[in-house]
PDB file of C-alpha atoms in Angstrom:
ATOM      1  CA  UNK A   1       0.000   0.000   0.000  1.00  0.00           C
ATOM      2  CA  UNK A   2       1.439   3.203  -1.624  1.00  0.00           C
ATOM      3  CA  UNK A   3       2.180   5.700   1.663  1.00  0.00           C
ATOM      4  CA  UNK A   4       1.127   9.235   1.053  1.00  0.00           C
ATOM      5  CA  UNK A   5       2.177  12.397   3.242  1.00  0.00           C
ATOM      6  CA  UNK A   6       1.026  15.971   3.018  1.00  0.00           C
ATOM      7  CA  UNK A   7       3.857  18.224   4.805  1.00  0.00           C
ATOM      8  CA  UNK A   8       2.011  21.434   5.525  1.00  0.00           C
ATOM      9  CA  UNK A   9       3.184  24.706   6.858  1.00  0.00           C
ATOM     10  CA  UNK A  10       0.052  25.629   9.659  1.00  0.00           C
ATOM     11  CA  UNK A  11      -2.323  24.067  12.292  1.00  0.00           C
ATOM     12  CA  UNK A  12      -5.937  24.187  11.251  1.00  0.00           C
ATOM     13  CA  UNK A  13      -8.075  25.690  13.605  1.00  0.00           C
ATOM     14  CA  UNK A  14     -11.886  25.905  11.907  1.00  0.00           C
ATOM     15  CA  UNK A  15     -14.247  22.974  12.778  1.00  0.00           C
ATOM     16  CA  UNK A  16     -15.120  22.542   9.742  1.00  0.00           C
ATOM     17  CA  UNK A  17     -11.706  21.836   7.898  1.00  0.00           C
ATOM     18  CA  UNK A  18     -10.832  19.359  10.488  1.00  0.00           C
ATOM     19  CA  UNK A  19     -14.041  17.460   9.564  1.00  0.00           C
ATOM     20  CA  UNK A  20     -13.040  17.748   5.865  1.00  0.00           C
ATOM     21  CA  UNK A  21      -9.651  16.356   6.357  1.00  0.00           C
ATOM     22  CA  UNK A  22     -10.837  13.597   8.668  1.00  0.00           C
ATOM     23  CA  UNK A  23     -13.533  12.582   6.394  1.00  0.00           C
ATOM     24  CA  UNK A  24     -11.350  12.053   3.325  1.00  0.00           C
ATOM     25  CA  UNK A  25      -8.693  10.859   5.534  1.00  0.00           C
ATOM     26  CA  UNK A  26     -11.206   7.585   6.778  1.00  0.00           C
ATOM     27  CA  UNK A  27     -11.932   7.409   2.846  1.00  0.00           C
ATOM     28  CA  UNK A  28      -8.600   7.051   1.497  1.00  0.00           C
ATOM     29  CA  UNK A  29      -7.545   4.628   4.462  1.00  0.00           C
ATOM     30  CA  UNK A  30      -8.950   2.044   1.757  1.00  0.00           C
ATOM     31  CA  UNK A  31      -6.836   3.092  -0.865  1.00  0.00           C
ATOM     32  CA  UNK A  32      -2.924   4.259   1.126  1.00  0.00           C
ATOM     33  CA  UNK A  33      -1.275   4.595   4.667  1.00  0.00           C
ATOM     34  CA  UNK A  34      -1.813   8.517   4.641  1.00  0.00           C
ATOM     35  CA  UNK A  35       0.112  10.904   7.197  1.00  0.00           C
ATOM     36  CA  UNK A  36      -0.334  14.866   7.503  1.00  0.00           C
ATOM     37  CA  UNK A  37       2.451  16.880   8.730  1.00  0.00           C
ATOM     38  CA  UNK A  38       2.097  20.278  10.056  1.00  0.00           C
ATOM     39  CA  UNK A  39       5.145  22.267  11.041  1.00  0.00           C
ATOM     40  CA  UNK A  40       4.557  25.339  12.651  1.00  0.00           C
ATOM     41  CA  UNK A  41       4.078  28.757  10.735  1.00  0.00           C
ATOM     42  CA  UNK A  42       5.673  32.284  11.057  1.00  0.00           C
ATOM     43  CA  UNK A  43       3.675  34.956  11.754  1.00  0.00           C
ATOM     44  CA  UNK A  44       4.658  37.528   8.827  1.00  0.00           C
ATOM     45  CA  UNK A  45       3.884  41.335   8.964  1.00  0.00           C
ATOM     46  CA  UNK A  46       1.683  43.449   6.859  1.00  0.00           C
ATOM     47  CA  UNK A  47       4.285  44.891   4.292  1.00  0.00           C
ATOM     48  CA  UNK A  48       6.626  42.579   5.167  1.00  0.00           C
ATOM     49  CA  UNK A  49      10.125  43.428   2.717  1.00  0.00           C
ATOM     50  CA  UNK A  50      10.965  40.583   0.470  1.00  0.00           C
ATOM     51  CA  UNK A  51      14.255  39.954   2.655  1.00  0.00           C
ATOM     52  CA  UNK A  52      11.993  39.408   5.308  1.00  0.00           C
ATOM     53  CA  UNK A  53       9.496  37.010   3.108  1.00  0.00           C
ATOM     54  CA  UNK A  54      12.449  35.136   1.937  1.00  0.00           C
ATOM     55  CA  UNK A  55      13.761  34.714   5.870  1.00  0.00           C
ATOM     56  CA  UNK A  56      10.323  33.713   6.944  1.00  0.00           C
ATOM     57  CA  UNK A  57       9.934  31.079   3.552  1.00  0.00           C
ATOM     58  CA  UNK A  58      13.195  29.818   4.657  1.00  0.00           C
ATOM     59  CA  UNK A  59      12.366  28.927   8.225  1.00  0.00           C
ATOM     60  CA  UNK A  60       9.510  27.147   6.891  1.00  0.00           C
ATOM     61  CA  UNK A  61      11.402  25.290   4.444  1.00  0.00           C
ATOM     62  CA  UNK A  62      13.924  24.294   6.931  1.00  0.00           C
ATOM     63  CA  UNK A  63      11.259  22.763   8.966  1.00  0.00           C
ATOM     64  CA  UNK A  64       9.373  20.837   6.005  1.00  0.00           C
ATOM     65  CA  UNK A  65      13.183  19.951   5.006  1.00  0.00           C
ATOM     66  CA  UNK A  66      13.025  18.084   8.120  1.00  0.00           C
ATOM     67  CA  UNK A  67      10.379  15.338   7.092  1.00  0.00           C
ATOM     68  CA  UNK A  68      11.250  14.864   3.501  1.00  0.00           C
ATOM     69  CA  UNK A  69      12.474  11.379   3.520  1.00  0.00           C
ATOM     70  CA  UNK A  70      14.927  10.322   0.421  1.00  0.00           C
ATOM     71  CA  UNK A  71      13.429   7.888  -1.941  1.00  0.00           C
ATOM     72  CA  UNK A  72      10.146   9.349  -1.863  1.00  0.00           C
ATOM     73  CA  UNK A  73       8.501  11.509  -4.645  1.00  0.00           C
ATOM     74  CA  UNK A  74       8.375  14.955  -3.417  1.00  0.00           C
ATOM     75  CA  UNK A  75       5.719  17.285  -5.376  1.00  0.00           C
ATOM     76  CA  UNK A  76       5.116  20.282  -4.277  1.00  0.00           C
ATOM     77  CA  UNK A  77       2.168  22.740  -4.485  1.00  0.00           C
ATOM     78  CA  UNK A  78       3.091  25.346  -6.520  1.00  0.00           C
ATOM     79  CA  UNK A  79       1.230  28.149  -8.955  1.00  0.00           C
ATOM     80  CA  UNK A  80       4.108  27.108 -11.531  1.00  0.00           C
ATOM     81  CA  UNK A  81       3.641  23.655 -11.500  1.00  0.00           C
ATOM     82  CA  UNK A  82       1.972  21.361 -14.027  1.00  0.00           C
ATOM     83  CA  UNK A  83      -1.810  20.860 -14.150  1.00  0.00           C
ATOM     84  CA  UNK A  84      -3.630  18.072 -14.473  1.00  0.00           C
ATOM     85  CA  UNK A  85      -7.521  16.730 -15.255  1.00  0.00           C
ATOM     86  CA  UNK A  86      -8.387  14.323 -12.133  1.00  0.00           C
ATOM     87  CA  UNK A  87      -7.835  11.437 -14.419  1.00  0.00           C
ATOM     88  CA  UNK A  88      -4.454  13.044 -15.250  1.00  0.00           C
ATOM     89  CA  UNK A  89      -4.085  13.437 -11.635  1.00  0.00           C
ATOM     90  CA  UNK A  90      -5.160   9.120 -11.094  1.00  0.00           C
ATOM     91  CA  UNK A  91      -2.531   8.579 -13.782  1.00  0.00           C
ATOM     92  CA  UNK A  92       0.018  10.623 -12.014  1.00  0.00           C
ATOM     93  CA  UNK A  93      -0.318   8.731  -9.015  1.00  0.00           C
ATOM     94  CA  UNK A  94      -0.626   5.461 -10.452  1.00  0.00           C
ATOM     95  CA  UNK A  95       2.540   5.966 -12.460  1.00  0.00           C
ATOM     96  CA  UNK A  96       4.503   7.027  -9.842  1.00  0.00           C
ATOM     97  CA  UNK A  97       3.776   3.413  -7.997  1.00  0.00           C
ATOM     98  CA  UNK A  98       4.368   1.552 -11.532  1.00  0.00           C
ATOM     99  CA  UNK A  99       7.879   3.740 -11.049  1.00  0.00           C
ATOM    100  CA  UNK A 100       8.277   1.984  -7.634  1.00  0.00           C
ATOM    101  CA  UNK A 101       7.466   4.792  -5.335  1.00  0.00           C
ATOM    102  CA  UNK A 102       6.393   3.454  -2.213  1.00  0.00           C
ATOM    103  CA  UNK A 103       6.513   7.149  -0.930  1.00  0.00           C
ATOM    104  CA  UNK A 104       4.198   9.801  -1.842  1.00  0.00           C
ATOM    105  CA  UNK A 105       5.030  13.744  -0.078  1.00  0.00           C
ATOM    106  CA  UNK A 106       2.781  16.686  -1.277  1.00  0.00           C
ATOM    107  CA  UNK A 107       4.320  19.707   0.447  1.00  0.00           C
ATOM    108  CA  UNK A 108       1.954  22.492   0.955  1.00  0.00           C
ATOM    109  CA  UNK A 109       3.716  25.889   1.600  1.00  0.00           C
ATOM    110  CA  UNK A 110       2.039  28.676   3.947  1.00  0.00           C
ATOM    111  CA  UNK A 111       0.714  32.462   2.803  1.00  0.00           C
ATOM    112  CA  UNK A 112       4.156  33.033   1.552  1.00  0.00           C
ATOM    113  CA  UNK A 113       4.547  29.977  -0.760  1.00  0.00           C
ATOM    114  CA  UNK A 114       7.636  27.654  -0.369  1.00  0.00           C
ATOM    115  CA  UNK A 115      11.092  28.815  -0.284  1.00  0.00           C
ATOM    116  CA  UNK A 116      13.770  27.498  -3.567  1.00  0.00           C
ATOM    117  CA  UNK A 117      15.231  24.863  -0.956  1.00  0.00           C
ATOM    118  CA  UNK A 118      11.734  23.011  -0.733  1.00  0.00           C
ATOM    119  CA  UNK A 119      11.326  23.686  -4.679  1.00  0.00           C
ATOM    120  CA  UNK A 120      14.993  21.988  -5.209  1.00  0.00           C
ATOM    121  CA  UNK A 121      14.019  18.923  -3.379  1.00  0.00           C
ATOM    122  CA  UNK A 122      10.723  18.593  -5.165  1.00  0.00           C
ATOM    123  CA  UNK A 123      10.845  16.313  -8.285  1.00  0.00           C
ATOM    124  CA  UNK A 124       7.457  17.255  -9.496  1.00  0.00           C
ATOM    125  CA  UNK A 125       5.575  20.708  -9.066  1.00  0.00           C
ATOM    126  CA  UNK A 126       1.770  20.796  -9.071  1.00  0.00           C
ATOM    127  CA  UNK A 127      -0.181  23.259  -9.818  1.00  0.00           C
ATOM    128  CA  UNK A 128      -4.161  23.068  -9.172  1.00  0.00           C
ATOM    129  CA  UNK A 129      -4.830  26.759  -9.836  1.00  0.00           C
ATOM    130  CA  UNK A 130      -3.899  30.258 -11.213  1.00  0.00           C
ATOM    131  CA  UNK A 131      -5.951  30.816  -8.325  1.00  0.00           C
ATOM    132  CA  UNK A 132      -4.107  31.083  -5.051  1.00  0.00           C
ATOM    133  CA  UNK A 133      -6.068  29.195  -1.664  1.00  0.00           C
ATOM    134  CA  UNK A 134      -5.719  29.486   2.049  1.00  0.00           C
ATOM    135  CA  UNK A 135      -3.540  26.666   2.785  1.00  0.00           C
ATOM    136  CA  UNK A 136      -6.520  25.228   5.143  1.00  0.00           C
ATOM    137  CA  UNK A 137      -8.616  24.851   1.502  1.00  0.00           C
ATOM    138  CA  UNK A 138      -5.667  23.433  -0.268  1.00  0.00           C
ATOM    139  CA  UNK A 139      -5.199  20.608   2.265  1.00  0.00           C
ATOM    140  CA  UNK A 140      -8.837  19.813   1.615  1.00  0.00           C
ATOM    141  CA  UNK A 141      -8.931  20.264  -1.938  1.00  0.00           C
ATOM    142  CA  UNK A 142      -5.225  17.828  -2.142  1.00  0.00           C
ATOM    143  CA  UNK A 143      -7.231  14.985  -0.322  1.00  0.00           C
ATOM    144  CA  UNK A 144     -10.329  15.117  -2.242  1.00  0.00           C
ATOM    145  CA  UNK A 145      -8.324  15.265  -5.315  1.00  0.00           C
ATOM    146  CA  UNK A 146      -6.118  12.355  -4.056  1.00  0.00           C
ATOM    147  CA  UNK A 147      -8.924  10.195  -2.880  1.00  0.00           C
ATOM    148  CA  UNK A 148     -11.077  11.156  -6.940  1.00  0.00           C
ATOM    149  CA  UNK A 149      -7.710   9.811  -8.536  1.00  0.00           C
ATOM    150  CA  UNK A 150      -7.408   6.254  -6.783  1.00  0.00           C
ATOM    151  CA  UNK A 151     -11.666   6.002  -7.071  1.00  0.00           C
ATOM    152  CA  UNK A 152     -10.432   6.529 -10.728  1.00  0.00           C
ATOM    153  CA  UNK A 153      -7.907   4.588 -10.503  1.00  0.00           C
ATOM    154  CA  UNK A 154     -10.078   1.767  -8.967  1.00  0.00           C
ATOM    155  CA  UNK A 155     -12.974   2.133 -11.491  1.00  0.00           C
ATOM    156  CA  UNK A 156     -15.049   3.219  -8.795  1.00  0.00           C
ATOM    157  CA  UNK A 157     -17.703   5.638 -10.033  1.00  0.00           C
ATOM    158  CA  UNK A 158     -16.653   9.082  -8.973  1.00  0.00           C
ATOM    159  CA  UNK A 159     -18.596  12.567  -9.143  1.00  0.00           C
ATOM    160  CA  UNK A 160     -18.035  14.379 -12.346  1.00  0.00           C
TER     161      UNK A 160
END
């Protein structure tokens, strides 16, 4: 069983996003051994100089750094990255395990994005959106996207 972890900058504090992530957590418990990470967030300031962006990005990275294991597949959130359909998504996934990845890490940055050190380490860059989301939303929208591909993947019908 393929293991998946989502290393996230921020704690989620809203009801309602916890109940999100632990719903489509029980779901894909059928499908992969899935972990979530959180490492704790810097507070930045309004009008924050990019020196100080780039410091806070960095202490970020340094702590997501921390969990990214060698031999897994690393992709990263990113508003660069590649897109995908969900069935390009399924594929993605699926192909990665046909590769022999065992290891699955999705690294979610926090308001500032992810600093070049996390982008480095990151074999594949994903990009969902033009659009950027509060990292809370992102988590959510990851698992629901993870837990459409392996229903596709499955041929399990799924909600178009």
């Amino acid at each position: 069983m393929t293991r998946i972890s989502i290393v996230c900058v921020g704690k989620i504090k809203e009801k309602y996003w916890n109940d999100a992530i632990a719903e489509y957590s029980k779901r894909l418990s059928r499908y992969c051994k899935l972990e979530i990470i959180e490492v704790v967030d810097e507070k930045t300031p309004d009008n924050a100089s990019e020196a100080l962006e780039d410091q806070i990005k960095k202490k970020e990275a340094d702590r997501i750094l921390k969990y990214i294991e060698d031999g897994a597949a690393v992709c990263a959130l990113a508003i660069e990255g590649k897109r995908y359909t969900s069935e390009g998504f399924s594929e993605f996934i699926e192909n990665l395990g046909v590769q022999g990845a065992s290891h699955i890490q999705f690294v979610i940055g926090g308001s500032l994005g992810l600093h070049e050190s996390v982008m480095k380490k990151a074999q594949y860059k994903i990009s969902f959106s033009d659009m950027t989301f509060p990292h809370q939303m992102m988590r959510v929208i990851l698992l629901e996207q993870i837990y459409r591909g392996y229903r596709i993947m499955t041929g399990e019908p799924y909600h178009k």
